[in-house]
XYZ file of C-alpha atoms in Angstrom:
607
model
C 45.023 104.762 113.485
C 44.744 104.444 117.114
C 47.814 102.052 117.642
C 49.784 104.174 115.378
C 49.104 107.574 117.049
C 49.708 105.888 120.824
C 53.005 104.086 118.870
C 54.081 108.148 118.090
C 53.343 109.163 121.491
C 55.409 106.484 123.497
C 58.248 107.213 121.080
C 58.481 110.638 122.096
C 58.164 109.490 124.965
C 61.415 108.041 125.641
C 63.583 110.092 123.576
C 66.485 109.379 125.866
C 66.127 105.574 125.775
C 65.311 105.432 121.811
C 68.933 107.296 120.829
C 71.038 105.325 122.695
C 69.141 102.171 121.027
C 69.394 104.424 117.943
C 73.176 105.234 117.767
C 73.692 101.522 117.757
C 71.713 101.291 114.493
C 72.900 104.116 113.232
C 76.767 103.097 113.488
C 75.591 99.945 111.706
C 74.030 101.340 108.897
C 76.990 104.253 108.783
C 79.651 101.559 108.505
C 77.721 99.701 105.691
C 76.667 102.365 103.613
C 80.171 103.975 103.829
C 81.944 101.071 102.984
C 79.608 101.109 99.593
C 80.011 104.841 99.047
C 84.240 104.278 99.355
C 84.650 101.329 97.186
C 82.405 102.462 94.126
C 83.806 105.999 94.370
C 87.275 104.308 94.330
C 85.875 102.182 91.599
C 84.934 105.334 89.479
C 88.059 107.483 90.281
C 90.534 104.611 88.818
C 88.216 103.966 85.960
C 88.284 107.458 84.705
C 92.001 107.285 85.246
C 91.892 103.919 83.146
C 89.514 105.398 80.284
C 90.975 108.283 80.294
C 94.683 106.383 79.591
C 93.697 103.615 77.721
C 93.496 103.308 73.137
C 91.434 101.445 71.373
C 93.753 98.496 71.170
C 96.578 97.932 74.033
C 99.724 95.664 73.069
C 101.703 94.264 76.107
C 104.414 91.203 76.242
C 102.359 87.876 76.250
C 104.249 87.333 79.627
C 102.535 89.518 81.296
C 98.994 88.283 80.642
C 99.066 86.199 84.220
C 100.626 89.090 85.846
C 99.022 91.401 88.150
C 99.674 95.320 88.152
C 100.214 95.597 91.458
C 103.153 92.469 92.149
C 106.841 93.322 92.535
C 107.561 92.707 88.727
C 110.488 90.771 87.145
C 112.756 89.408 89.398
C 115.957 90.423 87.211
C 114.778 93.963 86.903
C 114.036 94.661 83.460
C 110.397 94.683 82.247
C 109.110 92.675 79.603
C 109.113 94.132 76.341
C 107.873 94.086 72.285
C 110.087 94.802 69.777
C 109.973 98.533 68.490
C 109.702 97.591 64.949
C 105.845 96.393 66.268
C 105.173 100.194 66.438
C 105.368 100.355 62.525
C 103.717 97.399 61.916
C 100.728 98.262 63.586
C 100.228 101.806 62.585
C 100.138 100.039 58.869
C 96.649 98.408 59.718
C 93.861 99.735 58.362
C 91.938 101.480 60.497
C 94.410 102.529 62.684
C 95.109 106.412 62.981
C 98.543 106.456 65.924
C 100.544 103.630 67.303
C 102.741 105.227 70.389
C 105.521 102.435 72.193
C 105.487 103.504 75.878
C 108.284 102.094 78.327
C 107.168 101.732 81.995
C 109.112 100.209 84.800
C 108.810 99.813 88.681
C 112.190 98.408 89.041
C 114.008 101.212 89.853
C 114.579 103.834 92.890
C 115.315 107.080 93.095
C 117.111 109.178 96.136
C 117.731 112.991 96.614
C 120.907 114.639 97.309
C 120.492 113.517 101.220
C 120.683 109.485 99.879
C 117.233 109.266 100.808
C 114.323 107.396 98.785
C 111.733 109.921 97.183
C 109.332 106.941 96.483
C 106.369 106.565 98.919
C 106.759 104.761 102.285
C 102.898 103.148 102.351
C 104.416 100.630 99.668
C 102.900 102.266 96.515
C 106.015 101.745 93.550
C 107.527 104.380 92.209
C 107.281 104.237 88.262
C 109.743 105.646 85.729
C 108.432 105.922 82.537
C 109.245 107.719 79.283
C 106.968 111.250 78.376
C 104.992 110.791 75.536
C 101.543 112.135 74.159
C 100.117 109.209 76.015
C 101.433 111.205 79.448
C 98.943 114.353 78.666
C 95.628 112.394 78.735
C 96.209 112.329 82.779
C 99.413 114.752 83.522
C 99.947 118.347 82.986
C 102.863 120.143 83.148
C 102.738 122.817 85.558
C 106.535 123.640 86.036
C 109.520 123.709 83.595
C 109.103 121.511 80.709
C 109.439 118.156 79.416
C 112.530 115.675 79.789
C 114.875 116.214 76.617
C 118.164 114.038 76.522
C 120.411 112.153 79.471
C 120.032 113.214 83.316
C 116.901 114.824 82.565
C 113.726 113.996 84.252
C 110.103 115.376 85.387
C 108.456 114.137 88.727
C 104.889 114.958 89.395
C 103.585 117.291 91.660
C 102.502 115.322 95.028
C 106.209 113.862 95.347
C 107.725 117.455 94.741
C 105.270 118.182 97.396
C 105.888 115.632 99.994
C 109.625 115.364 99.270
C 109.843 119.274 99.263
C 111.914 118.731 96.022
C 112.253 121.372 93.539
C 113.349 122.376 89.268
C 117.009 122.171 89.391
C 117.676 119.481 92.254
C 119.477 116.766 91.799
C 118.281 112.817 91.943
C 119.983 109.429 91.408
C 118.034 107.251 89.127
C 119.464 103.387 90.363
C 118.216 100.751 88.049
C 119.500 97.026 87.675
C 122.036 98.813 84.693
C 123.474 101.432 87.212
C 123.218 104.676 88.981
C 122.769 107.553 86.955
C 122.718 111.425 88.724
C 119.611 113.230 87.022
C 118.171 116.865 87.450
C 114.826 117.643 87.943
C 113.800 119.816 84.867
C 109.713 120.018 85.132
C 106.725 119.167 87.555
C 103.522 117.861 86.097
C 100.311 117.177 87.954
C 97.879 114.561 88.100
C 94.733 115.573 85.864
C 92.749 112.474 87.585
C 94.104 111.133 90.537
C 97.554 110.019 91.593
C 97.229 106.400 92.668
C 99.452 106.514 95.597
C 102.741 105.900 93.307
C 105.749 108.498 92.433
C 106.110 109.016 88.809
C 109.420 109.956 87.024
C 109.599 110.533 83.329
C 112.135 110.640 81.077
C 112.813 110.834 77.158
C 112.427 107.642 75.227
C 116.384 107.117 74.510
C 117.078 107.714 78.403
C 114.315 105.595 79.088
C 115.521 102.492 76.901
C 119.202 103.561 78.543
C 117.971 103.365 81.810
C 115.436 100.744 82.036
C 116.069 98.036 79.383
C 120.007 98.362 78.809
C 119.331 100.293 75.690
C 117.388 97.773 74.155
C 115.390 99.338 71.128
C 112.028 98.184 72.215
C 108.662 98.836 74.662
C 106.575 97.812 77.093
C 103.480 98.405 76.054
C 102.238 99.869 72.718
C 99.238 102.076 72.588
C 96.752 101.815 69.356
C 93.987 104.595 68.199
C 91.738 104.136 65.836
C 90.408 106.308 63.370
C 86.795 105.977 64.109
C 86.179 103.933 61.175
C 85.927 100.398 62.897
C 85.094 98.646 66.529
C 87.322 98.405 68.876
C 86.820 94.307 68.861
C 87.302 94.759 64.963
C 90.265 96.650 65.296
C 91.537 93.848 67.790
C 90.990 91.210 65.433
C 93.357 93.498 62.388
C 95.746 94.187 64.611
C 95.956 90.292 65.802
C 95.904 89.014 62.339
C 99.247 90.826 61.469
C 101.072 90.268 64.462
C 99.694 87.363 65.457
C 96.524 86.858 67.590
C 99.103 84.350 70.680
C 102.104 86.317 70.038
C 101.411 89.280 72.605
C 98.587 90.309 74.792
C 95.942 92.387 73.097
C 92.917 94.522 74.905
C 90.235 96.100 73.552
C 90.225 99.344 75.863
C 87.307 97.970 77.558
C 89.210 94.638 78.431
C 91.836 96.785 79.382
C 89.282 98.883 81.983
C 87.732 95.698 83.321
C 90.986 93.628 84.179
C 92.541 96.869 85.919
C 88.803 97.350 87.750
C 89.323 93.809 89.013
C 92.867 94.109 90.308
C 91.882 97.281 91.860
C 88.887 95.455 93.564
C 91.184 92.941 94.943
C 93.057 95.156 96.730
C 89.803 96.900 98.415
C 88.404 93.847 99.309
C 90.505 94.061 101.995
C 89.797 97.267 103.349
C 85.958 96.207 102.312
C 85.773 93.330 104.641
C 87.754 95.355 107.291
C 84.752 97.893 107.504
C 81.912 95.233 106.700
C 83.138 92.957 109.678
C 82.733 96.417 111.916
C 79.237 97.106 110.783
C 78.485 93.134 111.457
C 80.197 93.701 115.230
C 78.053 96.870 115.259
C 74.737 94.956 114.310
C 75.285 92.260 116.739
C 75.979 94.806 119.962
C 73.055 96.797 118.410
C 70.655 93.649 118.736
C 71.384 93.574 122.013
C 70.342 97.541 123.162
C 67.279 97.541 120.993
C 66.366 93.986 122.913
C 67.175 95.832 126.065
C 66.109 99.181 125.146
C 62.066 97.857 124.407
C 62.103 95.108 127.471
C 62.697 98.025 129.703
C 60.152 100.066 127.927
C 57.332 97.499 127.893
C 58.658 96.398 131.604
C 58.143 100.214 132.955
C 54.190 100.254 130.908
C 53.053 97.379 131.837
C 50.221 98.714 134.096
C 49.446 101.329 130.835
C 49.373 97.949 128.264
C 46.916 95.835 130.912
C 44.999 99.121 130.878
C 44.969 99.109 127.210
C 43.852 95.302 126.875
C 41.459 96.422 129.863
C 39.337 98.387 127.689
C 39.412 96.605 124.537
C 42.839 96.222 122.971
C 43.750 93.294 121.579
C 47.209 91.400 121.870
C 47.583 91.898 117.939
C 47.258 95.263 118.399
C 49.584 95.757 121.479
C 52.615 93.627 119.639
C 51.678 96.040 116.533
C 52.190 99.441 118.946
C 55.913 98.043 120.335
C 56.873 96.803 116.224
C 55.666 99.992 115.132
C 58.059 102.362 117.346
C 60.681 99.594 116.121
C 60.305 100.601 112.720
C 60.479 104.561 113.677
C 63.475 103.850 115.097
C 65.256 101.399 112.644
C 63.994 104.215 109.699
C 65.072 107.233 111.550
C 68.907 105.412 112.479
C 68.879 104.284 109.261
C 68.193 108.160 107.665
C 70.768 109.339 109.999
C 73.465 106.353 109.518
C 73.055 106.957 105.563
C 74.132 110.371 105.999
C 77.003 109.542 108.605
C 78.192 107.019 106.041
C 78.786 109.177 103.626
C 80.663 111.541 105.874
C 82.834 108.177 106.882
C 83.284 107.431 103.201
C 84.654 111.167 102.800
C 86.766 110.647 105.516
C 88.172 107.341 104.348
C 89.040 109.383 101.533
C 90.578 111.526 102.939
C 92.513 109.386 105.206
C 93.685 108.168 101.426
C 94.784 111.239 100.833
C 97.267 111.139 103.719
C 98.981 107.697 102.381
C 99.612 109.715 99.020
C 95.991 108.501 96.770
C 94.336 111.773 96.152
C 90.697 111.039 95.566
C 88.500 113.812 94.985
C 84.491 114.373 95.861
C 83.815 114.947 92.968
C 83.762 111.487 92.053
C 81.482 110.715 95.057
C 79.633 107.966 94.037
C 76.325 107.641 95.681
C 74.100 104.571 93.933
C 70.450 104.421 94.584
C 71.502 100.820 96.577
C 73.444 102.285 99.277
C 70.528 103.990 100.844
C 67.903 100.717 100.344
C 70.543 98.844 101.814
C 71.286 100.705 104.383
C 67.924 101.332 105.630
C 66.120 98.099 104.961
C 68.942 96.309 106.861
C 68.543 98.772 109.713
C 64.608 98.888 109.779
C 64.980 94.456 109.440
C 67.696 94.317 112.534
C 65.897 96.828 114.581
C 62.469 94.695 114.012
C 63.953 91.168 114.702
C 65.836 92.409 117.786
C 62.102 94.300 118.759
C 59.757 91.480 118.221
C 60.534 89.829 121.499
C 59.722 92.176 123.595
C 56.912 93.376 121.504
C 55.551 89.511 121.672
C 55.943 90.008 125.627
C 54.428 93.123 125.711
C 51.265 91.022 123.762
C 50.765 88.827 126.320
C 50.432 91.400 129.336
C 47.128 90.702 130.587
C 44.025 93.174 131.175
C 44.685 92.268 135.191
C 48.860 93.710 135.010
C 46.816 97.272 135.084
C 45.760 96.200 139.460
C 49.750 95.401 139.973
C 52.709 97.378 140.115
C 54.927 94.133 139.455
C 57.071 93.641 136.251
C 55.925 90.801 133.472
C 56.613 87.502 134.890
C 59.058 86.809 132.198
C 61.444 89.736 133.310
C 61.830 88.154 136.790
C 63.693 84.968 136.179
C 65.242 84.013 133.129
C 64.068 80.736 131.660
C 65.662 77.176 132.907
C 65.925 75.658 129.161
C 67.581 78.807 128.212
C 70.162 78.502 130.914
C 70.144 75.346 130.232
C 71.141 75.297 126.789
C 73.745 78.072 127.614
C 75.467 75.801 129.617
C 75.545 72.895 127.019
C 76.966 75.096 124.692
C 79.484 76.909 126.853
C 80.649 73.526 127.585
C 81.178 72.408 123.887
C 82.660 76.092 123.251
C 85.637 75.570 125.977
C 85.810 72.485 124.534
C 86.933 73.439 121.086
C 89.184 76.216 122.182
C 90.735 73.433 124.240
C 91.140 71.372 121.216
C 92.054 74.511 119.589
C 94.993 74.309 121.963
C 96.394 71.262 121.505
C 95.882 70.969 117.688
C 99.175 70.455 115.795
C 98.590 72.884 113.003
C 97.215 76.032 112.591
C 95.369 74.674 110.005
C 93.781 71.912 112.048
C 92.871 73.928 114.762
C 90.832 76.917 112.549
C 87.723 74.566 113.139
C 88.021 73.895 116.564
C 88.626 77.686 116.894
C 85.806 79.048 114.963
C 83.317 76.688 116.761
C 84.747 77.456 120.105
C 84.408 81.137 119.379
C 80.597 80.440 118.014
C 79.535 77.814 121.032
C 81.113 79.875 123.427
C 79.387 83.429 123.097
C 76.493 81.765 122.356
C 76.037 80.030 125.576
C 77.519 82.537 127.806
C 74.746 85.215 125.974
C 72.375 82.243 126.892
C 73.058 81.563 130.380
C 73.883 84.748 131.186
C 70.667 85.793 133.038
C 71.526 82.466 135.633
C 74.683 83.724 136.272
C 73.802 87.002 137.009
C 72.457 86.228 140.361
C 75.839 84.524 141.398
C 78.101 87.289 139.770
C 76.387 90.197 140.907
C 76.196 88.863 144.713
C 79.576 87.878 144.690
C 80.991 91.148 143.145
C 78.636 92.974 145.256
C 80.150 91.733 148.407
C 83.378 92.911 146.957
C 83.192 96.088 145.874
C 79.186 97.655 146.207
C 78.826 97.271 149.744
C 81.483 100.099 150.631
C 79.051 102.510 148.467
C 76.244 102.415 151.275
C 72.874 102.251 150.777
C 73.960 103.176 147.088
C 75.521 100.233 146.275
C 72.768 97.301 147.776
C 70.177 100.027 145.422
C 72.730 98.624 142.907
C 72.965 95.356 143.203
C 68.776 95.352 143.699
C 68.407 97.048 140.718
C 70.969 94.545 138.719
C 69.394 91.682 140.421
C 65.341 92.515 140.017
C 65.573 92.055 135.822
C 68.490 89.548 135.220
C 67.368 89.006 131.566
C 68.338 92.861 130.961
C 71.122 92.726 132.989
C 72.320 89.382 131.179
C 71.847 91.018 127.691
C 73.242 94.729 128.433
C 76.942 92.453 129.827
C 77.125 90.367 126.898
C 76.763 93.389 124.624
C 80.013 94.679 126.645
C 81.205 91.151 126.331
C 81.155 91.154 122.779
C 82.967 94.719 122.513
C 85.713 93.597 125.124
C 85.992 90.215 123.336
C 86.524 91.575 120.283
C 89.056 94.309 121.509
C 91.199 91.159 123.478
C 90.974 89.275 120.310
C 92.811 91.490 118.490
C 95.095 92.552 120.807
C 96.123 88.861 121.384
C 95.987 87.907 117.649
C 98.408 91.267 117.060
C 101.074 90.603 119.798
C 100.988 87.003 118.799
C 101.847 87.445 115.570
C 104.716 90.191 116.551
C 106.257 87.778 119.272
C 105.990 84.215 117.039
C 107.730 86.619 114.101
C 110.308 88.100 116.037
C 111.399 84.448 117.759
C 111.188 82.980 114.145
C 113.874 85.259 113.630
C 116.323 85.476 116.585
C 116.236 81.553 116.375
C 117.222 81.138 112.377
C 118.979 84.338 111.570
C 122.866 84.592 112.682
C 123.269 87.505 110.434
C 123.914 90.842 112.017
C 122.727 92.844 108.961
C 120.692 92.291 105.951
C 120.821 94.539 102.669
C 117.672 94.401 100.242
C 116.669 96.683 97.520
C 113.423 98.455 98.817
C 111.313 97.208 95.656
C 112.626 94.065 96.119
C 115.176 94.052 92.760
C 118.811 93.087 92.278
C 121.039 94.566 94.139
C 123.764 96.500 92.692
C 127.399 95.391 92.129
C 128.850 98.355 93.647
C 127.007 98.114 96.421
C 127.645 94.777 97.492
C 130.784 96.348 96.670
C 130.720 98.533 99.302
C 129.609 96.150 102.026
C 132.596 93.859 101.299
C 134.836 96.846 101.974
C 133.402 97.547 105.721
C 136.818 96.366 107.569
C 134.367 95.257 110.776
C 132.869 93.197 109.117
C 133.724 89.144 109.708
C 131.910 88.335 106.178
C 129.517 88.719 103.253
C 127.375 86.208 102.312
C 125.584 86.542 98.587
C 122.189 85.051 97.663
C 120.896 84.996 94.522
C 117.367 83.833 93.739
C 115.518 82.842 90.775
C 111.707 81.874 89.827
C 111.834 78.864 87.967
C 109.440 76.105 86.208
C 111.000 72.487 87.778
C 109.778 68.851 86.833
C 109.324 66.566 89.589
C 110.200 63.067 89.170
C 106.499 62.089 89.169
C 106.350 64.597 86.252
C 104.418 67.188 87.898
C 105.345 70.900 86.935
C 105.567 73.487 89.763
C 106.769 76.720 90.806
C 110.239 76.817 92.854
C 112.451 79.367 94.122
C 116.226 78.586 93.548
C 118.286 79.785 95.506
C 122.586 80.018 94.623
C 124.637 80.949 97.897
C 127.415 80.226 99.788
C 128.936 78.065 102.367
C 129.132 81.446 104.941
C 125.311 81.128 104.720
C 125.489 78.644 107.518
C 126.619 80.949 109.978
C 123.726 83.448 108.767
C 120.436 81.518 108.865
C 119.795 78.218 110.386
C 117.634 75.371 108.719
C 117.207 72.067 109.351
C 117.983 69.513 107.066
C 115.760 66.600 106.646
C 117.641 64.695 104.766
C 120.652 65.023 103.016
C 123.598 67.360 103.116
């Protein structure tokens, strides 16, 4: 009880020192438990919108099944469809109370009266689809009413919103079968969440029109049951009259899962993004709290030989500096649970402003996110304490007759500078090979070891080198500050150790900020000479969702009198057999012989 009440006391203590060692922990934690809180809340708003959408039994084209929600779609345009008589079919199963044929398409692009694009600009599509009962399990109409018949169509709310658009204005609908004017007749709003896309809806004749040429068919067809049966028995009925390879069936729980996993795939990004900050976070953390408790066992060193004087043991002295470790790794950890959740909110937020609307009510909190948090905070701040902690346990009784520092804080160890150097060496080394490696994929080794060796040995050696550096920058620039300045560089040179560790901390930050910067304008200057050296094209036209473009307006472009020429390019995805007899995927490509003037290549062999 003793250790723990004089652990509570020097805590107190040092306030001042313990929150800046705290913030670090507490930025750690934040970032981690945030990241948690954002993805499963994401994960829970887009399964309630898939639940909430989703029948018993969903029917899709078999082509689809290797597809992803989330890729361009067909490269002609037109979806993949079923035949409409399938709707029929189906509803004759037993156990099956409503088959609905839904058409859905993110081939097409629509533009106001001002020729401008009403889809979203973060790169969400914008879907046209035809209004059915399907529509009201996660839209409501709020203005006007329903489409009914050619050149009429609903938007939803949050592109009326952002496009300041309005019941009676005027669209064009393009699609790969022409551009058709259309008036906004009703608004409907998102009962869920709007995933970031622009939805307009039409009838089902204007959508077959529109989107499949007037084919009579769907894109998906939606079966409820009646109750009577399973979904996986209702599956199976439904499979044995249409045929179980013919089309893509889902239970609606297959159907939740595989959209949970595509969704997850495009976090994972964002996921690592915030992970890799809390593991930057950590590291620089490590550092303070190493710093924060050498300074703090440094400045009692008289009070700990005072303590061993009259009876304490060195058990018991490591136990007092681990214990104040733990009050402050639980106590950041508290705090960076409750700042993560505030990050999470404001990651939502920030969601908000790309056009996802996610609301707090489907803040999802699991009991994980706070064990996680704080055992990893409590577990970094002890590791990063125990050194100092196993210093302060060897401070002997006879430290209470001196005013000096522990030995150890005087001069930092030879086989640790040592060391440091070996491994700076080999670090410079690899970035050297890094250098003159011929691909990028050849020199990601060399790289990631140089990176590793590199910090590792300068964090090593540091303490050497911070005689030499402070000397030399003190003849530089702290000698014009007076008697201030040699205070300085006494103060800097009398602990090199803590000096040593507080500049590598700044070295990491700085490293990482230069990394970026260099990776960023890299990647910015190698693109942009890629393309002044192989384009000779003046202007290029694409469709902004990647789809055919129009007759009419390559059309147009022809007619442009200052123009010299117009080169077309047509691509398709195809299946080729090699000559060895190897399948694989290749992109053919039918031009013309202006395209020589327009992009540069260079032919291997051949003409």
């Amino acid at each position: 009880m003793t250790v723990v009440k004089t652990s509570l006391r020097n805590f107190f203590a040092h306030k001042g020192r313990m929150i800046l060692s705290g913030l670090a922990v507490v930025l750690s934690v934040a970032f981690v438990c945030g990241t948690l809180v954002f993805t499963a809340t994401m994960n829970t708003t887009f399964d309630k919108l898939f639940a909430d959408t989703a029948s018993n039994v969903m029917i899709a084209p078999a082509e689809e099944e290797e597809e992803s929600t989330f890729d361009e779609g067909p490269a002609n345009g037109v979806p993949e469809t079923v035949p409409a008589s399938l709707v029929d079919e189906v509803a004759a199963v037993d156990g099956v109370e409503r088959a609905t044929g839904t058409i859905a398409a993110t081939s097409a692009v629509a533009v106001d009266s001002d020729n401008e694009n009403i889809g979203p600009t973060t790169g969400a599509p914008t879907v046209v689809a035809n209004w059915s009962d399907i529509e009201l399990r996660s839209m409501k109409i709020i203005e006007g009413e329903a489409p009914a018949g050619p050149g009429q169509v609903m938007i939803d709310s949050d592109t009326a919103d952002e496009k300041d658009l309005a019941i009676g204005d005027e669209l064009r609908l393009v699609t790969v079968f022409g551009d058709f004017p259309v008036t906004i007749g009703g608004i409907a709003e998102f009962q869920v969440t709007n995933p970031g896309a622009a939805v307009i809806y039409t009838d089902l004749p204007t959508a077959q029109e529109y989107l499949l040429g007037g084919e009579n068919a769907f894109t998906q067809v939606y079966v409820d049951s009646t109750g009577a049966v399973t979904d996986e028995a209702l599956k199976d009925a439904v499979a044995a009259v249409i045929g179980a390879d013919t089309y893509k069936l889902q239970t609606a729980a297959e159907y939740i899962e595989e959209n949970r996993d595509e969704i997850g795939q495009v976090l994972s990004v964002l996921e690592y993004v915030l992970l890799g900050f809390a593991g930057i976070a950590l590291l620089v953390g490590i550092f303070l709290i190493v710093n924060t408790f050498s300074m703090l066992v440094a400045q009692r060193t008289r009070e700990i030989g005072l303590m061993r004087a009259i009876g304490s043991s060195r058990r018991q002295v490591n136990r007092s500096v681990l214990i104040e470790a733990l009050l402050l790794g639980f106590l950041g950890s508290a705090i960076g649970f409750g700042v993560g959740i505030g990050l999470a909110v404001g990651l939502m937020a920030l969601m908000g402003a790309f056009g996802m609307n996610l609301s707090t009510e489907d803040l999802t909190i699991d009991w994980t996110v706070p064990v996680i948090g704080i055992v990893l905070g409590v577990i970094v701040t002890l590791l990063a304490a125990y050194i100092p902690a196993r210093r302060a346990g060897k401070i002997s009784p006879m430290a209470a007759l001196r005013d000096a520092g522990t030995p150890g804080d005087v001069r930092a160890g030879r086989i640790r500078a040592t060391i440091g150097a070996v491994l700076t060496l080999a670090g410079l080394g690899a970035l050297a090979a890094t250098g003159s490696a011929e691909d990028a994929a050849g020199g990601s080794g060399f790289l990631a070891l140089g990176i590793l060796f590199s910090l590792t040995g300068l964090i090593l050696v540091g303490p050497a080198l911070v005689g030499l550096v402070v000397r030399a920058l003190s003849a530089i620039l702290l000698r014009g500050f007076g008697s201030v300045g040699r205070l300085a560089e006494r103060n800097a040179l009398r602990n090199p150790r803590r000096t040593g560790a507080t500049a590598s901390a700044l070295m990491i930050g700085l490293a990482l900020v230069a990394g970026l910067s260099v990776v960023g304008s890299s990647m910015v200057a190698s693109a942009t000479d890629e393309i002044d050296s192989s384009l000779g094209a003046d202007y290029i036209i694409q469709t902004s969702n990647f789809m055919p473009i129009l007759p009419e307006a390559a059309e147009a472009a022809r007619a442009v009198s200052e123009l010299d020429h117009v080169t077309d390019v047509r691509d398709v995805e195809t299946e080729t057999t090699m000559p060895g007899g190897e399948s694989v995927d290749v992109t053919l490509s039918v031009t013309q012989a202006s395209y020589e003037q327009d992009f540069t290549s260079d032919v291997l062999e051949g003409d």
